[in-house]
Amino acid sequence: MSSKPELKGRAARLAQLFPTGPGQAARTPFVLLVVLLLGGGLIALLVLNSALSEGAFKLDDLQRETKSLTDEEQALQRDIDAYSAPEALQRRAGELGMVPGGDPAFLAPDGTVKGVPSRAPGIGQTSAHIPLVLAPEAMSNGSTSTFGR
């Protein structure tokens, strides 16, 4: 006699759908697959989290460097604005021995002169003009003489 009772009709058809072999051997590969997938997912999540953290630190460093460079750029722009102010240009030109120009004259394309040129005030009034800045050629020949002396 068999240990299982005989099934008839609908119960017999349903019984054919269930596997008849041992169920424990089929579960082991599935459990291993699930454990490996979970472990791989956790490792991937850890790597992704580390990469995001590293990117956040780099972003913070770059933002700090950008702020520093922006501050430096603004300081340099203030210096440029101070040096290019009309009063500063006039003072520096005076220190270099420059004088304001006289009335300009223009040369037309046909060769005629438009306007009456005049000498700039201060030019030619002193016979011994000593420039504040010497040309490089005057400094390289080793002589101590200056222009006009």
mmCIF file with all atom_site columns, C-alpha atoms in Angstrom:
data_model
loop_
_atom_site.group_PDB
_atom_site.id
_atom_site.type_symbol
_atom_site.label_atom_id
_atom_site.label_alt_id
_atom_site.label_comp_id
_atom_site.label_asym_id
_atom_site.label_entity_id
_atom_site.label_seq_id
_atom_site.pdbx_PDB_ins_code
_atom_site.Cartn_x
_atom_site.Cartn_y
_atom_site.Cartn_z
_atom_site.occupancy
_atom_site.B_iso_or_equiv
_atom_site.pdbx_formal_charge
_atom_site.auth_seq_id
_atom_site.auth_comp_id
_atom_site.auth_asym_id
_atom_site.auth_atom_id
_atom_site.pdbx_PDB_model_num
ATOM 1   C CA . MET A 1 1   ? 0.000   0.000   0.000   1.00 0.00 ? 1   MET A CA 1
ATOM 2   C CA . SER A 1 2   ? 1.227   3.525   -0.771  1.00 0.00 ? 2   SER A CA 1
ATOM 3   C CA . SER A 1 3   ? 1.627   6.115   1.916   1.00 0.00 ? 3   SER A CA 1
ATOM 4   C CA . LYS A 1 4   ? -0.248  8.668   -0.177  1.00 0.00 ? 4   LYS A CA 1
ATOM 5   C CA . PRO A 1 5   ? -3.963  8.348   -0.708  1.00 0.00 ? 5   PRO A CA 1
ATOM 6   C CA . GLU A 1 6   ? -5.264  8.148   -4.280  1.00 0.00 ? 6   GLU A CA 1
ATOM 7   C CA . LEU A 1 7   ? -6.783  11.366  -5.506  1.00 0.00 ? 7   LEU A CA 1
ATOM 8   C CA . LYS A 1 8   ? -9.683  11.411  -7.897  1.00 0.00 ? 8   LYS A CA 1
ATOM 9   C CA . GLY A 1 9   ? -11.208 13.988  -10.181 1.00 0.00 ? 9   GLY A CA 1
ATOM 10  C CA . ARG A 1 10  ? -10.361 17.576  -9.632  1.00 0.00 ? 10  ARG A CA 1
ATOM 11  C CA . ALA A 1 11  ? -7.964  16.894  -6.776  1.00 0.00 ? 11  ALA A CA 1
ATOM 12  C CA . ALA A 1 12  ? -5.909  14.600  -9.028  1.00 0.00 ? 12  ALA A CA 1
ATOM 13  C CA . ARG A 1 13  ? -5.569  17.284  -11.688 1.00 0.00 ? 13  ARG A CA 1
ATOM 14  C CA . LEU A 1 14  ? -4.485  19.871  -9.097  1.00 0.00 ? 14  LEU A CA 1
ATOM 15  C CA . ALA A 1 15  ? -1.988  17.456  -7.585  1.00 0.00 ? 15  ALA A CA 1
ATOM 16  C CA . GLN A 1 16  ? -0.269  17.131  -10.969 1.00 0.00 ? 16  GLN A CA 1
ATOM 17  C CA . LEU A 1 17  ? 0.568   20.857  -10.885 1.00 0.00 ? 17  LEU A CA 1
ATOM 18  C CA . PHE A 1 18  ? 2.652   20.559  -7.685  1.00 0.00 ? 18  PHE A CA 1
ATOM 19  C CA . PRO A 1 19  ? 6.217   19.254  -7.898  1.00 0.00 ? 19  PRO A CA 1
ATOM 20  C CA . THR A 1 20  ? 6.645   15.770  -6.514  1.00 0.00 ? 20  THR A CA 1
ATOM 21  C CA . GLY A 1 21  ? 10.417  15.898  -5.707  1.00 0.00 ? 21  GLY A CA 1
ATOM 22  C CA . PRO A 1 22  ? 12.064  17.107  -2.541  1.00 0.00 ? 22  PRO A CA 1
ATOM 23  C CA . GLY A 1 23  ? 11.506  20.866  -2.005  1.00 0.00 ? 23  GLY A CA 1
ATOM 24  C CA . GLN A 1 24  ? 14.579  21.617  0.113   1.00 0.00 ? 24  GLN A CA 1
ATOM 25  C CA . ALA A 1 25  ? 17.145  21.166  -2.697  1.00 0.00 ? 25  ALA A CA 1
ATOM 26  C CA . ALA A 1 26  ? 15.344  23.644  -4.974  1.00 0.00 ? 26  ALA A CA 1
ATOM 27  C CA . ARG A 1 27  ? 15.316  26.386  -2.306  1.00 0.00 ? 27  ARG A CA 1
ATOM 28  C CA . THR A 1 28  ? 19.077  26.508  -1.667  1.00 0.00 ? 28  THR A CA 1
ATOM 29  C CA . PRO A 1 29  ? 20.155  28.108  -5.006  1.00 0.00 ? 29  PRO A CA 1
ATOM 30  C CA . PHE A 1 30  ? 17.299  30.618  -4.735  1.00 0.00 ? 30  PHE A CA 1
ATOM 31  C CA . VAL A 1 31  ? 18.295  31.622  -1.212  1.00 0.00 ? 31  VAL A CA 1
ATOM 32  C CA . LEU A 1 32  ? 21.948  31.981  -2.286  1.00 0.00 ? 32  LEU A CA 1
ATOM 33  C CA . LEU A 1 33  ? 20.900  34.110  -5.254  1.00 0.00 ? 33  LEU A CA 1
ATOM 34  C CA . VAL A 1 34  ? 18.805  36.404  -3.034  1.00 0.00 ? 34  VAL A CA 1
ATOM 35  C CA . VAL A 1 35  ? 21.638  36.749  -0.488  1.00 0.00 ? 35  VAL A CA 1
ATOM 36  C CA . LEU A 1 36  ? 24.158  37.534  -3.246  1.00 0.00 ? 36  LEU A CA 1
ATOM 37  C CA . LEU A 1 37  ? 21.819  40.102  -4.801  1.00 0.00 ? 37  LEU A CA 1
ATOM 38  C CA . LEU A 1 38  ? 21.230  41.796  -1.451  1.00 0.00 ? 38  LEU A CA 1
ATOM 39  C CA . GLY A 1 39  ? 24.952  41.798  -0.635  1.00 0.00 ? 39  GLY A CA 1
ATOM 40  C CA . GLY A 1 40  ? 25.833  43.162  -4.081  1.00 0.00 ? 40  GLY A CA 1
ATOM 41  C CA . GLY A 1 41  ? 23.175  45.841  -3.740  1.00 0.00 ? 41  GLY A CA 1
ATOM 42  C CA . LEU A 1 42  ? 24.516  46.918  -0.360  1.00 0.00 ? 42  LEU A CA 1
ATOM 43  C CA . ILE A 1 43  ? 28.080  47.091  -1.683  1.00 0.00 ? 43  ILE A CA 1
ATOM 44  C CA . ALA A 1 44  ? 26.936  49.087  -4.720  1.00 0.00 ? 44  ALA A CA 1
ATOM 45  C CA . LEU A 1 45  ? 25.022  51.447  -2.427  1.00 0.00 ? 45  LEU A CA 1
ATOM 46  C CA . LEU A 1 46  ? 28.124  51.932  -0.263  1.00 0.00 ? 46  LEU A CA 1
ATOM 47  C CA . VAL A 1 47  ? 30.301  52.701  -3.309  1.00 0.00 ? 47  VAL A CA 1
ATOM 48  C CA . LEU A 1 48  ? 27.707  55.124  -4.678  1.00 0.00 ? 48  LEU A CA 1
ATOM 49  C CA . ASN A 1 49  ? 27.395  56.884  -1.318  1.00 0.00 ? 49  ASN A CA 1
ATOM 50  C CA . SER A 1 50  ? 31.197  57.228  -1.072  1.00 0.00 ? 50  SER A CA 1
ATOM 51  C CA . ALA A 1 51  ? 31.399  58.681  -4.585  1.00 0.00 ? 51  ALA A CA 1
ATOM 52  C CA . LEU A 1 52  ? 28.671  61.217  -3.791  1.00 0.00 ? 52  LEU A CA 1
ATOM 53  C CA . SER A 1 53  ? 30.435  62.238  -0.586  1.00 0.00 ? 53  SER A CA 1
ATOM 54  C CA . GLU A 1 54  ? 33.720  62.707  -2.436  1.00 0.00 ? 54  GLU A CA 1
ATOM 55  C CA . GLY A 1 55  ? 31.953  64.816  -5.054  1.00 0.00 ? 55  GLY A CA 1
ATOM 56  C CA . ALA A 1 56  ? 30.411  66.970  -2.321  1.00 0.00 ? 56  ALA A CA 1
ATOM 57  C CA . PHE A 1 57  ? 33.843  67.617  -0.795  1.00 0.00 ? 57  PHE A CA 1
ATOM 58  C CA . LYS A 1 58  ? 35.285  68.535  -4.198  1.00 0.00 ? 58  LYS A CA 1
ATOM 59  C CA . LEU A 1 59  ? 32.348  70.854  -4.834  1.00 0.00 ? 59  LEU A CA 1
ATOM 60  C CA . ASP A 1 60  ? 32.906  72.567  -1.485  1.00 0.00 ? 60  ASP A CA 1
ATOM 61  C CA . ASP A 1 61  ? 36.619  73.052  -2.244  1.00 0.00 ? 61  ASP A CA 1
ATOM 62  C CA . LEU A 1 62  ? 35.850  74.439  -5.703  1.00 0.00 ? 62  LEU A CA 1
ATOM 63  C CA . GLN A 1 63  ? 33.250  76.840  -4.302  1.00 0.00 ? 63  GLN A CA 1
ATOM 64  C CA . ARG A 1 64  ? 35.760  78.084  -1.723  1.00 0.00 ? 64  ARG A CA 1
ATOM 65  C CA . GLU A 1 65  ? 38.404  78.553  -4.443  1.00 0.00 ? 65  GLU A CA 1
ATOM 66  C CA . THR A 1 66  ? 35.893  80.360  -6.671  1.00 0.00 ? 66  THR A CA 1
ATOM 67  C CA . LYS A 1 67  ? 35.037  82.750  -3.836  1.00 0.00 ? 67  LYS A CA 1
ATOM 68  C CA . SER A 1 68  ? 38.724  83.435  -3.218  1.00 0.00 ? 68  SER A CA 1
ATOM 69  C CA . LEU A 1 69  ? 39.395  84.083  -6.905  1.00 0.00 ? 69  LEU A CA 1
ATOM 70  C CA . THR A 1 70  ? 36.317  86.309  -7.169  1.00 0.00 ? 70  THR A CA 1
ATOM 71  C CA . ASP A 1 71  ? 37.546  88.381  -4.225  1.00 0.00 ? 71  ASP A CA 1
ATOM 72  C CA . GLU A 1 72  ? 40.980  88.676  -5.845  1.00 0.00 ? 72  GLU A CA 1
ATOM 73  C CA . GLU A 1 73  ? 39.417  89.699  -9.164  1.00 0.00 ? 73  GLU A CA 1
ATOM 74  C CA . GLN A 1 74  ? 37.366  92.396  -7.452  1.00 0.00 ? 74  GLN A CA 1
ATOM 75  C CA . ALA A 1 75  ? 40.451  93.742  -5.642  1.00 0.00 ? 75  ALA A CA 1
ATOM 76  C CA . LEU A 1 76  ? 42.358  93.887  -8.934  1.00 0.00 ? 76  LEU A CA 1
ATOM 77  C CA . GLN A 1 77  ? 39.429  95.619  -10.628 1.00 0.00 ? 77  GLN A CA 1
ATOM 78  C CA . ARG A 1 78  ? 39.385  98.230  -7.838  1.00 0.00 ? 78  ARG A CA 1
ATOM 79  C CA . ASP A 1 79  ? 43.111  98.807  -8.413  1.00 0.00 ? 79  ASP A CA 1
ATOM 80  C CA . ILE A 1 80  ? 42.543  99.209  -12.164 1.00 0.00 ? 80  ILE A CA 1
ATOM 81  C CA . ASP A 1 81  ? 39.702  101.646 -11.528 1.00 0.00 ? 81  ASP A CA 1
ATOM 82  C CA . ALA A 1 82  ? 41.884  103.661 -9.133  1.00 0.00 ? 82  ALA A CA 1
ATOM 83  C CA . TYR A 1 83  ? 44.768  103.835 -11.625 1.00 0.00 ? 83  TYR A CA 1
ATOM 84  C CA . SER A 1 84  ? 42.531  104.734 -14.559 1.00 0.00 ? 84  SER A CA 1
ATOM 85  C CA . ALA A 1 85  ? 40.678  107.562 -12.795 1.00 0.00 ? 85  ALA A CA 1
ATOM 86  C CA . PRO A 1 86  ? 41.274  110.901 -14.570 1.00 0.00 ? 86  PRO A CA 1
ATOM 87  C CA . GLU A 1 87  ? 42.900  112.489 -11.505 1.00 0.00 ? 87  GLU A CA 1
ATOM 88  C CA . ALA A 1 88  ? 45.286  109.556 -11.087 1.00 0.00 ? 88  ALA A CA 1
ATOM 89  C CA . LEU A 1 89  ? 46.199  109.604 -14.783 1.00 0.00 ? 89  LEU A CA 1
ATOM 90  C CA . GLN A 1 90  ? 46.877  113.344 -14.673 1.00 0.00 ? 90  GLN A CA 1
ATOM 91  C CA . ARG A 1 91  ? 49.030  113.008 -11.542 1.00 0.00 ? 91  ARG A CA 1
ATOM 92  C CA . ARG A 1 92  ? 51.054  110.100 -13.014 1.00 0.00 ? 92  ARG A CA 1
ATOM 93  C CA . ALA A 1 93  ? 51.510  111.940 -16.308 1.00 0.00 ? 93  ALA A CA 1
ATOM 94  C CA . GLY A 1 94  ? 52.825  114.955 -14.403 1.00 0.00 ? 94  GLY A CA 1
ATOM 95  C CA . GLU A 1 95  ? 55.236  112.724 -12.482 1.00 0.00 ? 95  GLU A CA 1
ATOM 96  C CA . LEU A 1 96  ? 56.527  111.389 -15.797 1.00 0.00 ? 96  LEU A CA 1
ATOM 97  C CA . GLY A 1 97  ? 57.077  114.910 -17.136 1.00 0.00 ? 97  GLY A CA 1
ATOM 98  C CA . MET A 1 98  ? 54.140  114.928 -19.516 1.00 0.00 ? 98  MET A CA 1
ATOM 99  C CA . VAL A 1 99  ? 52.166  118.125 -20.179 1.00 0.00 ? 99  VAL A CA 1
ATOM 100 C CA . PRO A 1 100 ? 48.662  118.647 -21.566 1.00 0.00 ? 100 PRO A CA 1
ATOM 101 C CA . GLY A 1 101 ? 48.580  118.872 -25.354 1.00 0.00 ? 101 GLY A CA 1
ATOM 102 C CA . GLY A 1 102 ? 47.874  122.072 -27.262 1.00 0.00 ? 102 GLY A CA 1
ATOM 103 C CA . ASP A 1 103 ? 45.259  122.608 -29.942 1.00 0.00 ? 103 ASP A CA 1
ATOM 104 C CA . PRO A 1 104 ? 45.299  119.685 -32.358 1.00 0.00 ? 104 PRO A CA 1
ATOM 105 C CA . ALA A 1 105 ? 45.598  119.894 -36.119 1.00 0.00 ? 105 ALA A CA 1
ATOM 106 C CA . PHE A 1 106 ? 44.285  117.221 -38.443 1.00 0.00 ? 106 PHE A CA 1
ATOM 107 C CA . LEU A 1 107 ? 45.696  116.011 -41.731 1.00 0.00 ? 107 LEU A CA 1
ATOM 108 C CA . ALA A 1 108 ? 43.028  115.418 -44.371 1.00 0.00 ? 108 ALA A CA 1
ATOM 109 C CA . PRO A 1 109 ? 43.336  112.553 -46.898 1.00 0.00 ? 109 PRO A CA 1
ATOM 110 C CA . ASP A 1 110 ? 44.253  115.036 -49.654 1.00 0.00 ? 110 ASP A CA 1
ATOM 111 C CA . GLY A 1 111 ? 47.232  116.313 -47.610 1.00 0.00 ? 111 GLY A CA 1
ATOM 112 C CA . THR A 1 112 ? 45.757  119.598 -46.371 1.00 0.00 ? 112 THR A CA 1
ATOM 113 C CA . VAL A 1 113 ? 46.026  120.574 -42.726 1.00 0.00 ? 113 VAL A CA 1
ATOM 114 C CA . LYS A 1 114 ? 42.779  121.318 -40.896 1.00 0.00 ? 114 LYS A CA 1
ATOM 115 C CA . GLY A 1 115 ? 43.105  123.571 -37.857 1.00 0.00 ? 115 GLY A CA 1
ATOM 116 C CA . VAL A 1 116 ? 46.025  125.554 -36.501 1.00 0.00 ? 116 VAL A CA 1
ATOM 117 C CA . PRO A 1 117 ? 48.532  123.503 -34.520 1.00 0.00 ? 117 PRO A CA 1
ATOM 118 C CA . SER A 1 118 ? 49.964  125.023 -31.388 1.00 0.00 ? 118 SER A CA 1
ATOM 119 C CA . ARG A 1 119 ? 52.804  124.012 -29.118 1.00 0.00 ? 119 ARG A CA 1
ATOM 120 C CA . ALA A 1 120 ? 51.835  122.333 -25.888 1.00 0.00 ? 120 ALA A CA 1
ATOM 121 C CA . PRO A 1 121 ? 52.289  124.593 -22.883 1.00 0.00 ? 121 PRO A CA 1
ATOM 122 C CA . GLY A 1 122 ? 55.502  123.863 -21.036 1.00 0.00 ? 122 GLY A CA 1
ATOM 123 C CA . ILE A 1 123 ? 57.372  122.423 -24.036 1.00 0.00 ? 123 ILE A CA 1
ATOM 124 C CA . GLY A 1 124 ? 60.625  124.156 -24.846 1.00 0.00 ? 124 GLY A CA 1
ATOM 125 C CA . GLN A 1 125 ? 60.416  126.539 -21.897 1.00 0.00 ? 125 GLN A CA 1
ATOM 126 C CA . THR A 1 126 ? 63.357  124.996 -20.065 1.00 0.00 ? 126 THR A CA 1
ATOM 127 C CA . SER A 1 127 ? 66.634  124.280 -21.778 1.00 0.00 ? 127 SER A CA 1
ATOM 128 C CA . ALA A 1 128 ? 67.688  121.518 -19.406 1.00 0.00 ? 128 ALA A CA 1
ATOM 129 C CA . HIS A 1 129 ? 64.830  119.035 -19.230 1.00 0.00 ? 129 HIS A CA 1
ATOM 130 C CA . ILE A 1 130 ? 65.718  115.929 -17.246 1.00 0.00 ? 130 ILE A CA 1
ATOM 131 C CA . PRO A 1 131 ? 63.326  113.062 -17.861 1.00 0.00 ? 131 PRO A CA 1
ATOM 132 C CA . LEU A 1 132 ? 62.078  111.158 -14.861 1.00 0.00 ? 132 LEU A CA 1
ATOM 133 C CA . VAL A 1 133 ? 62.257  107.871 -16.747 1.00 0.00 ? 133 VAL A CA 1
ATOM 134 C CA . LEU A 1 134 ? 65.299  107.073 -18.866 1.00 0.00 ? 134 LEU A CA 1
ATOM 135 C CA . ALA A 1 135 ? 65.145  104.990 -22.008 1.00 0.00 ? 135 ALA A CA 1
ATOM 136 C CA . PRO A 1 136 ? 66.653  101.493 -21.689 1.00 0.00 ? 136 PRO A CA 1
ATOM 137 C CA . GLU A 1 137 ? 69.415  102.421 -24.157 1.00 0.00 ? 137 GLU A CA 1
ATOM 138 C CA . ALA A 1 138 ? 70.549  105.301 -21.931 1.00 0.00 ? 138 ALA A CA 1
ATOM 139 C CA . MET A 1 139 ? 70.823  103.008 -18.931 1.00 0.00 ? 139 MET A CA 1
ATOM 140 C CA . SER A 1 140 ? 72.630  100.127 -20.650 1.00 0.00 ? 140 SER A CA 1
ATOM 141 C CA . ASN A 1 141 ? 75.658  102.028 -22.051 1.00 0.00 ? 141 ASN A CA 1
ATOM 142 C CA . GLY A 1 142 ? 77.087  102.526 -18.556 1.00 0.00 ? 142 GLY A CA 1
ATOM 143 C CA . SER A 1 143 ? 77.457  106.308 -18.867 1.00 0.00 ? 143 SER A CA 1
ATOM 144 C CA . THR A 1 144 ? 76.237  108.522 -16.053 1.00 0.00 ? 144 THR A CA 1
ATOM 145 C CA . SER A 1 145 ? 75.379  111.476 -18.215 1.00 0.00 ? 145 SER A CA 1
ATOM 146 C CA . THR A 1 146 ? 71.746  112.497 -18.549 1.00 0.00 ? 146 THR A CA 1
ATOM 147 C CA . PHE A 1 147 ? 69.964  114.182 -21.382 1.00 0.00 ? 147 PHE A CA 1
ATOM 148 C CA . GLY A 1 148 ? 70.486  117.943 -21.514 1.00 0.00 ? 148 GLY A CA 1
ATOM 149 C CA . ARG A 1 149 ? 73.461  118.071 -19.078 1.00 0.00 ? 149 ARG A CA 1
#
